[in-house]
Amino acid sequence: MSTMKTPRRLMLGLLSVGLTALLMSCGGDGRGSATHQGVGTGTAIGGDSPGGAGTGLGGDATGTGAGTGAGSGDTAGNSNTDGSGVGSGGTGVTADAAGIGAADGLGSIILNGLRYTTDTATIAVEDATELQIGMSARVAGKVDPDFTRGIATQVVSGAELRGAVSRIDVGTGSFVVMGIRVSIDSATVWADASGLASVADGSLIQVWGLPGAPGTLRATRVQIAPPLTAPLVTAAIQNLDAANQTFMLGELTVNYSGASFAGIDTSSLANGVIVRARGTAAPIGNAFTATKVEGWYAIPVSNGIALQLAGVITDFASRGAFEVLGTPVDATNALITGGPVASLGNGVKVEVDGFMSGGVLVVKKLRIRHVPGTGGPASFMLIGAIGSYLSPASFRVQGQPVDASGPGTVFENGTAVNLANGRSVTVVGDRVIDGILIAQRVKFTP
């Protein structure tokens, strides 16, 4: 008798295990648990799947999120070594977010190392025909909690300065436009020049950049032959005189008595607020008449909103108390990459990712991008199909000219002979000279 019971028990046990596995694979009503993955229905950005956002394995307690979706698994972060940018996927993109910085790359848009898909976004670009690498921009949409993927609903971009250049100092990497002192670094994109030595004193130039201390700007893109000529200046307001309707932007005294307003009104003007002032005539001495005053990229302050900022540190007191783009920042518990923590201080260019709380950006990730006198990493990325192919030294991706002919260029999943129109690639480079991205790495993608 006992010899017959053992096989029966074994068969019953196997049947029970099979039924349990079948029930788990069905997913019930789509809700997971804290210890099991459920089949969710939330929209997210997936890993390597080429399809659109859809349903997939939920990573949270309710099973929301998605394991399939748009995008690739390539990391789209500056230097591609610190975990920023496009990660491995699988996390729901749920947090309301805003990002302000400079475009690190194209193929959707890569801002501050994070790739936002723009399939359903509205895009508004002033002072240029299209968004290009190095242009300052604001992206609104949603991101995942770890700041690895985003979905943009709105992208806006405009230049910060346009006017005659003076006081060029190639040694220090600085110059003045419209009363604003501009500095460059290794990540400055030169749209139509080889560098600052190519800029002629007195010539009209256009600059995109990130405001730092009052009257200063860190250039992210420079165009020395802009198609537009109307003067433009951006900076934080100083010496506001509401009675006489004037304020100072750097060295300029701006008269706004006859100006129209957009994105801001006269009641919102205050010292420290960053604005763009546009005019029709160049300044006379240090006096500038504004015909339009625009609010700069709006920085949200609501509790819980996810916020990405790129800029230059000001008002540094400690790791837990400084400002970026006029926003109070607490990086006490942040993961800091790109340089030693001790290098943080005024004038250091950083990217910060975190959540607003009580008017303070509480940072999860901080990437040091440039330390005065030391330098820092620079990297740009293009994701898309090759077009206008002539040779490895001349082709385009997302409309951006690329040179991949250098002896140090690394090719993955192919070689230079595989470059051709229509081939999908991810291109990474660290310089844009005369408008051309100098490729360090070209990866062929399916």
C-alpha positions as a printed Julia matrix, in Angstrom:
446×3 Matrix{Float64}:
  0.0     0.0     0.0
  2.68    2.49    0.96
  4.51    1.97   -2.35
  1.4     3.13   -4.28
  0.7     6.21   -2.11
  4.06    7.86   -2.81
  3.6     8.23   -6.62
  0.05    9.47   -6.05
  1.24   12.14   -3.64
  3.96   13.14   -6.1
  1.45   13.48   -8.95
 -0.89   15.56   -6.79
  2.0    17.8    -5.78
  3.08   18.38   -9.36
 -0.53   19.15  -10.37
 -0.81   21.7    -7.56
  2.42   23.45   -8.6
  1.24   23.6   -12.21
 -2.12   25.1   -11.28
 -0.41   27.71   -9.1
  1.96   28.7   -11.91
 -0.97   28.97  -14.34
 -2.92   31.23  -11.99
  0.13   33.45  -11.45
  0.71   33.77  -15.18
 -2.89   34.93  -15.72
 -2.27   37.85  -13.38
 -5.77   37.88  -11.84
 -7.25   41.37  -12.08
 -3.94   42.92  -13.05
 -2.93   43.86   -9.53
  0.38   42.67   -8.17
  1.55   42.65   -4.6
  4.52   44.02   -2.76
  6.34   40.77   -3.4
  5.05   39.79   -6.84
  4.98   41.44  -10.22
  1.5    42.02  -11.54
  0.35   42.62  -15.05
 -0.34   46.36  -15.12
 -1.87   48.75  -17.6
  0.11   51.94  -16.94
  1.95   53.74  -19.69
  5.7    53.79  -19.39
  8.86   53.85  -21.4
 10.26   50.39  -21.86
 13.66   48.93  -22.47
 14.72   47.89  -25.95
 11.34   47.35  -27.55
 10.73   49.47  -30.63
  6.99   49.69  -30.15
  4.96   52.38  -28.47
  4.02   52.61  -24.82
  1.79   49.79  -23.69
  1.04   47.25  -21.03
  3.66   45.09  -19.41
  5.01   43.85  -16.13
  4.2    46.2   -13.31
  7.05   47.03  -10.99
  5.08   48.46   -8.07
  2.55   47.14   -5.58
 -0.41   47.85   -7.85
  1.14   46.38  -10.95
  1.25   49.65  -12.83
  4.08   50.46  -15.18
  5.18   48.88  -18.36
  7.91   46.63  -19.58
  7.52   47.47  -23.22
  7.54   50.84  -24.88
  9.41   53.34  -26.91
 13.09   54.04  -26.73
 16.29   52.12  -26.72
 18.42   50.74  -23.94
 21.35   53.01  -24.69
 22.36   55.23  -21.83
 21.83   58.83  -22.84
 23.77   60.7   -20.22
 26.77   62.98  -20.32
 29.85   60.74  -20.23
 27.5    57.73  -20.11
 29.1    56.41  -16.96
 27.15   57.71  -14.03
 23.81   56.03  -14.53
 22.06   59.15  -15.72
 20.03   59.23  -18.88
 18.25   56.36  -20.53
 18.44   53.34  -18.3
 17.41   49.74  -18.68
 13.68   50.39  -18.55
 10.74   48.89  -16.71
  9.9    51.76  -14.34
  6.62   53.64  -14.73
  6.89   57.25  -15.89
  4.45   58.83  -13.49
  5.83   61.92  -11.71
  4.87   65.38  -12.99
  8.15   66.94  -13.98
 10.0    69.86  -15.5
 13.54   69.97  -16.81
 15.53   73.12  -17.55
 18.97   73.02  -19.09
 20.68   72.57  -22.44
 19.91   69.9   -25.02
 22.59   67.22  -24.72
 21.26   65.36  -27.72
 18.51   64.64  -30.18
 16.4    61.6   -30.93
 13.41   62.84  -29.05
 15.27   65.27  -26.74
 18.01   64.55  -24.23
 18.08   67.21  -21.53
 20.56   67.13  -18.66
 21.33   63.51  -19.55
 17.7    62.33  -19.47
 15.95   61.28  -22.65
 12.38   62.47  -23.07
 10.25   61.02  -25.84
  8.51   63.8   -27.74
  6.02   61.85  -29.86
  3.04   63.79  -28.47
  4.81   66.96  -27.3
  4.2    70.48  -28.52
  7.5    72.11  -29.45
  8.04   75.88  -29.62
 11.43   77.26  -30.66
 12.26   80.98  -30.84
 15.35   82.52  -32.43
 16.06   79.41  -34.55
 14.31   77.21  -37.08
 14.57   74.04  -34.99
 15.9    72.7   -31.72
 19.61   71.9   -31.92
 22.32   70.58  -29.63
 23.39   73.07  -26.97
 20.24   75.16  -27.04
 18.73   76.01  -23.68
 15.27   74.52  -23.23
 12.49   73.71  -20.82
 10.74   70.34  -20.96
  7.47   69.63  -19.17
  6.03   66.14  -18.83
  6.53   63.1   -16.66
  9.56   61.12  -15.47
 10.16   57.92  -13.57
 11.15   58.18   -9.88
 14.83   57.49  -10.64
 15.15   60.11  -13.38
 16.08   57.64  -16.09
 13.2    58.11  -18.55
 10.71   60.79  -19.41
  7.76   61.63  -21.62
  7.58   65.26  -22.76
  4.3    67.08  -23.27
  5.9    70.47  -24.02
  9.32   71.68  -25.14
 10.15   75.39  -25.36
 13.45   77.03  -26.3
 14.77   80.52  -26.95
 18.13   82.27  -27.11
 19.45   84.25  -24.16
 21.59   86.91  -25.84
 21.88   88.56  -29.22
 24.01   91.61  -29.81
 27.5    92.95  -30.42
 30.34   91.12  -28.71
 33.09   92.94  -26.85
 35.88   92.37  -24.32
 36.83   88.99  -25.75
 39.35   87.16  -23.55
 40.41   83.91  -25.17
 42.66   83.06  -22.22
 39.88   83.08  -19.64
 37.2    81.96  -22.1
 34.95   84.96  -21.62
 33.33   87.85  -23.49
 30.54   90.39  -23.07
 27.26   90.67  -25.01
 24.52   93.18  -24.17
 26.13   93.97  -20.83
 26.26   90.31  -19.76
 29.57   88.59  -19.05
 29.57   85.24  -20.82
 31.87   82.32  -20.01
 32.44   79.16  -22.02
 33.49   75.64  -21.08
 34.26   72.34  -22.8
 30.55   71.68  -23.37
 29.9    74.93  -25.25
 28.63   74.14  -28.76
 30.1    76.24  -31.57
 27.4    76.33  -34.21
 29.4    78.03  -36.96
 32.89   78.63  -35.58
 35.9    76.7   -34.32
 36.01   78.47  -30.98
 36.29   81.81  -29.24
 39.38   82.75  -31.24
 37.13   82.84  -34.32
 34.88   85.54  -32.85
 35.59   89.09  -33.99
 35.2    91.98  -31.59
 32.14   94.06  -32.44
 30.43   91.36  -34.47
 26.82   90.35  -33.89
 26.45   86.98  -32.17
 23.69   84.91  -30.59
 24.14   82.9   -27.41
 22.13   80.24  -25.62
 23.12   79.62  -22.03
 22.39   79.23  -18.34
 22.27   82.3   -16.04
 24.63   82.18  -13.08
 25.43   84.98  -10.68
 23.69   88.28  -11.57
 24.98   89.61  -14.87
 26.67   86.36  -15.91
 25.82   83.54  -18.29
 27.43   80.15  -19.03
 27.24   79.7   -22.81
 25.89   76.35  -24.02
 25.72   77.28  -27.72
 27.21   80.18  -29.69
 26.26   81.3   -33.2
 28.46   84.0   -34.69
 26.32   84.69  -37.77
 22.71   84.64  -36.57
 19.95   85.25  -39.12
 18.13   87.5   -36.65
 19.46   90.89  -35.59
 17.0    92.27  -33.01
 18.79   92.72  -29.66
 18.02   90.32  -26.83
 19.3    90.06  -23.25
 18.57   87.6   -20.45
 19.57   87.86  -16.79
 18.31   88.17  -13.24
 16.71   91.5   -12.43
 18.67   93.9   -10.22
 17.87   97.39   -8.95
 14.19   97.25   -9.88
 12.68  100.73   -9.96
  8.93  100.26  -10.37
  8.25  103.99  -10.23
 10.46  104.72  -13.23
  9.78  101.33  -14.83
 13.41  100.33  -15.1
 15.61   97.49  -13.89
 19.16   96.35  -14.52
 20.26   93.25  -16.38
 23.99   92.98  -15.89
 25.44   96.33  -16.97
 22.31   97.43  -18.83
 19.59   99.66  -17.47
 16.42   98.41  -19.13
 13.41  100.68  -19.6
 10.25   98.61  -19.82
  7.68  101.43  -19.79
  6.5   100.69  -23.33
  7.08   96.94  -23.32
  4.56   94.16  -23.76
  4.77   91.2   -21.39
  4.63   87.44  -21.94
  4.82   84.75  -19.29
  5.17   87.4   -16.61
  3.52   90.7   -15.67
  4.67   93.89  -14.02
  3.41   92.77  -10.62
  5.7    89.72  -10.79
  8.85   91.7   -11.5
 11.27   91.47   -8.58
 14.98   91.5    -7.95
 16.41   88.06   -8.68
 13.72   87.07  -11.19
 15.22   85.94  -14.51
 13.71   87.61  -17.59
 14.36   87.98  -21.31
 14.18   91.55  -22.61
 13.79   92.04  -26.35
 14.13   95.27  -28.3
 14.39   96.7   -31.78
 17.41   98.95  -31.33
 20.84   98.31  -29.85
 21.61   99.86  -26.47
 22.8   103.45  -26.35
 25.63  103.33  -23.87
 24.23  101.15  -21.11
 20.6   102.13  -21.72
 18.3    99.64  -23.42
 14.66  100.12  -24.35
 12.7    96.88  -24.14
  9.78   96.31  -26.46
  8.94   92.97  -24.87
  9.73   91.39  -21.52
  9.35   87.62  -21.24
  9.45   85.39  -18.21
 12.37   82.97  -18.52
 11.72   79.24  -18.24
  9.24   78.83  -15.4
 10.59   76.78  -12.51
  7.75   75.01  -10.66
  7.69   75.08   -6.86
  4.78   72.72   -6.06
  5.56   70.06   -3.47
  6.35   66.68   -4.97
  7.04   67.81   -8.52
 10.11   66.22  -10.12
 12.62   68.82  -11.24
 15.8    68.67  -13.31
 18.01   71.73  -13.41
 21.32   72.43  -15.1
 23.18   75.54  -14.13
 25.96   77.22  -12.21
 25.99   77.09   -8.42
 25.44   80.4    -6.63
 25.04   81.39   -2.96
 26.91   78.27   -1.86
 26.95   77.76    1.91
 27.2    73.97    2.12
 26.25   70.8     0.29
 22.81   71.22    1.79
 22.34   74.92    0.99
 23.04   76.54   -2.37
 21.15   77.73   -5.43
 20.94   76.71   -9.09
 19.06   79.05  -11.44
 17.83   80.91   -8.37
 16.26   77.77   -6.87
 17.27   76.68   -3.33
 18.91   73.25   -3.41
 19.6    70.64   -0.72
 22.01   67.93   -1.92
 22.79   66.54    1.52
 21.74   63.01    0.62
 22.35   63.15   -3.13
 24.37   60.68   -5.16
 27.17   62.9    -6.47
 29.14   61.96   -9.59
 31.46   63.69  -12.03
 33.92   64.97   -9.42
 34.72   65.12   -5.72
 32.12   66.45   -3.32
 34.69   68.92   -2.04
 34.73   70.65   -5.44
 31.16   71.93   -5.01
 31.05   75.69   -4.72
 30.11   78.91   -6.47
 30.74   78.82  -10.21
 30.63   75.04  -10.51
 28.36   73.82  -13.29
 26.06   71.0   -12.17
 22.98   69.02  -13.11
 20.58   68.21  -10.28
 17.6    65.85  -10.21
 15.17   65.8    -7.32
 11.76   66.68   -5.92
 10.48   70.01   -4.66
  9.64   70.23   -0.97
  8.75   73.48    0.78
 10.31   75.56   -1.98
 13.58   73.61   -1.88
 14.8    71.12   -4.48
 15.75   68.02   -2.5
 18.25   66.29   -4.78
 18.57   62.57   -5.5
 21.31   62.86   -8.14
 23.91   65.57   -8.7
 26.37   65.49  -11.59
 29.34   67.85  -11.57
 29.89   69.06  -15.13
 32.54   71.77  -14.9
 34.78   73.02  -12.12
 36.5    76.38  -12.79
 40.19   75.82  -13.41
 39.73   72.06  -13.59
 37.22   71.43  -16.35
 34.74   68.61  -16.63
 33.19   66.02  -18.92
 31.18   66.91  -22.0
 29.13   64.53  -24.11
 26.44   64.8   -26.76
 24.24   62.1   -28.22
 22.23   61.57  -31.38
 19.76   58.72  -31.81
 18.18   58.1   -35.2
 18.69   57.2   -38.84
 21.61   58.36  -40.95
 20.78   60.87  -43.67
 22.65   62.96  -46.25
 25.49   60.41  -46.22
 28.55   61.37  -48.24
 31.36   59.72  -46.29
 32.29   58.79  -42.69
 33.35   62.43  -42.34
 30.04   63.83  -43.57
 26.57   62.61  -42.69
 23.64   63.68  -40.54
 21.59   62.21  -37.71
 18.48   64.11  -36.58
 19.64   66.88  -38.92
 22.93   67.29  -37.01
 26.14   67.05  -39.09
 28.49   64.3   -37.87
 32.15   63.46  -38.52
 32.98   59.86  -37.62
 36.22   59.66  -39.59
 38.62   60.22  -36.7
 41.17   57.49  -35.92
 39.82   57.15  -32.39
 36.18   56.66  -33.36
 34.84   53.37  -31.96
 32.2    51.44  -33.91
 29.87   48.9   -32.31
 27.85   46.25  -34.15
 29.54   47.26  -37.39
 32.33   49.33  -38.93
 32.66   52.55  -40.9
 31.84   50.69  -44.11
 28.35   50.01  -42.72
 27.5    53.73  -42.55
 24.74   54.44  -45.03
 21.52   56.38  -45.4
 18.72   54.87  -43.36
 20.94   52.92  -40.95
 19.84   53.43  -37.34
 22.64   54.55  -35.07
 23.46   56.08  -31.72
 26.29   58.6   -32.02
 28.19   59.97  -29.02
 30.72   62.79  -29.21
 32.32   65.33  -26.9
 32.68   68.38  -29.2
 30.64   70.35  -31.7
 33.01   72.41  -33.85
 31.82   74.51  -36.79
 28.44   72.9   -36.26
 29.79   69.35  -36.65
 29.59   66.71  -33.9
 32.94   64.93  -33.67
 31.97   61.32  -33.03
 33.74   59.24  -30.42
 31.42   56.26  -30.69
 28.94   55.02  -33.28
 26.66   52.16  -32.36
 24.53   50.51  -35.02
 21.08   49.64  -33.68
 18.35   47.37  -35.06
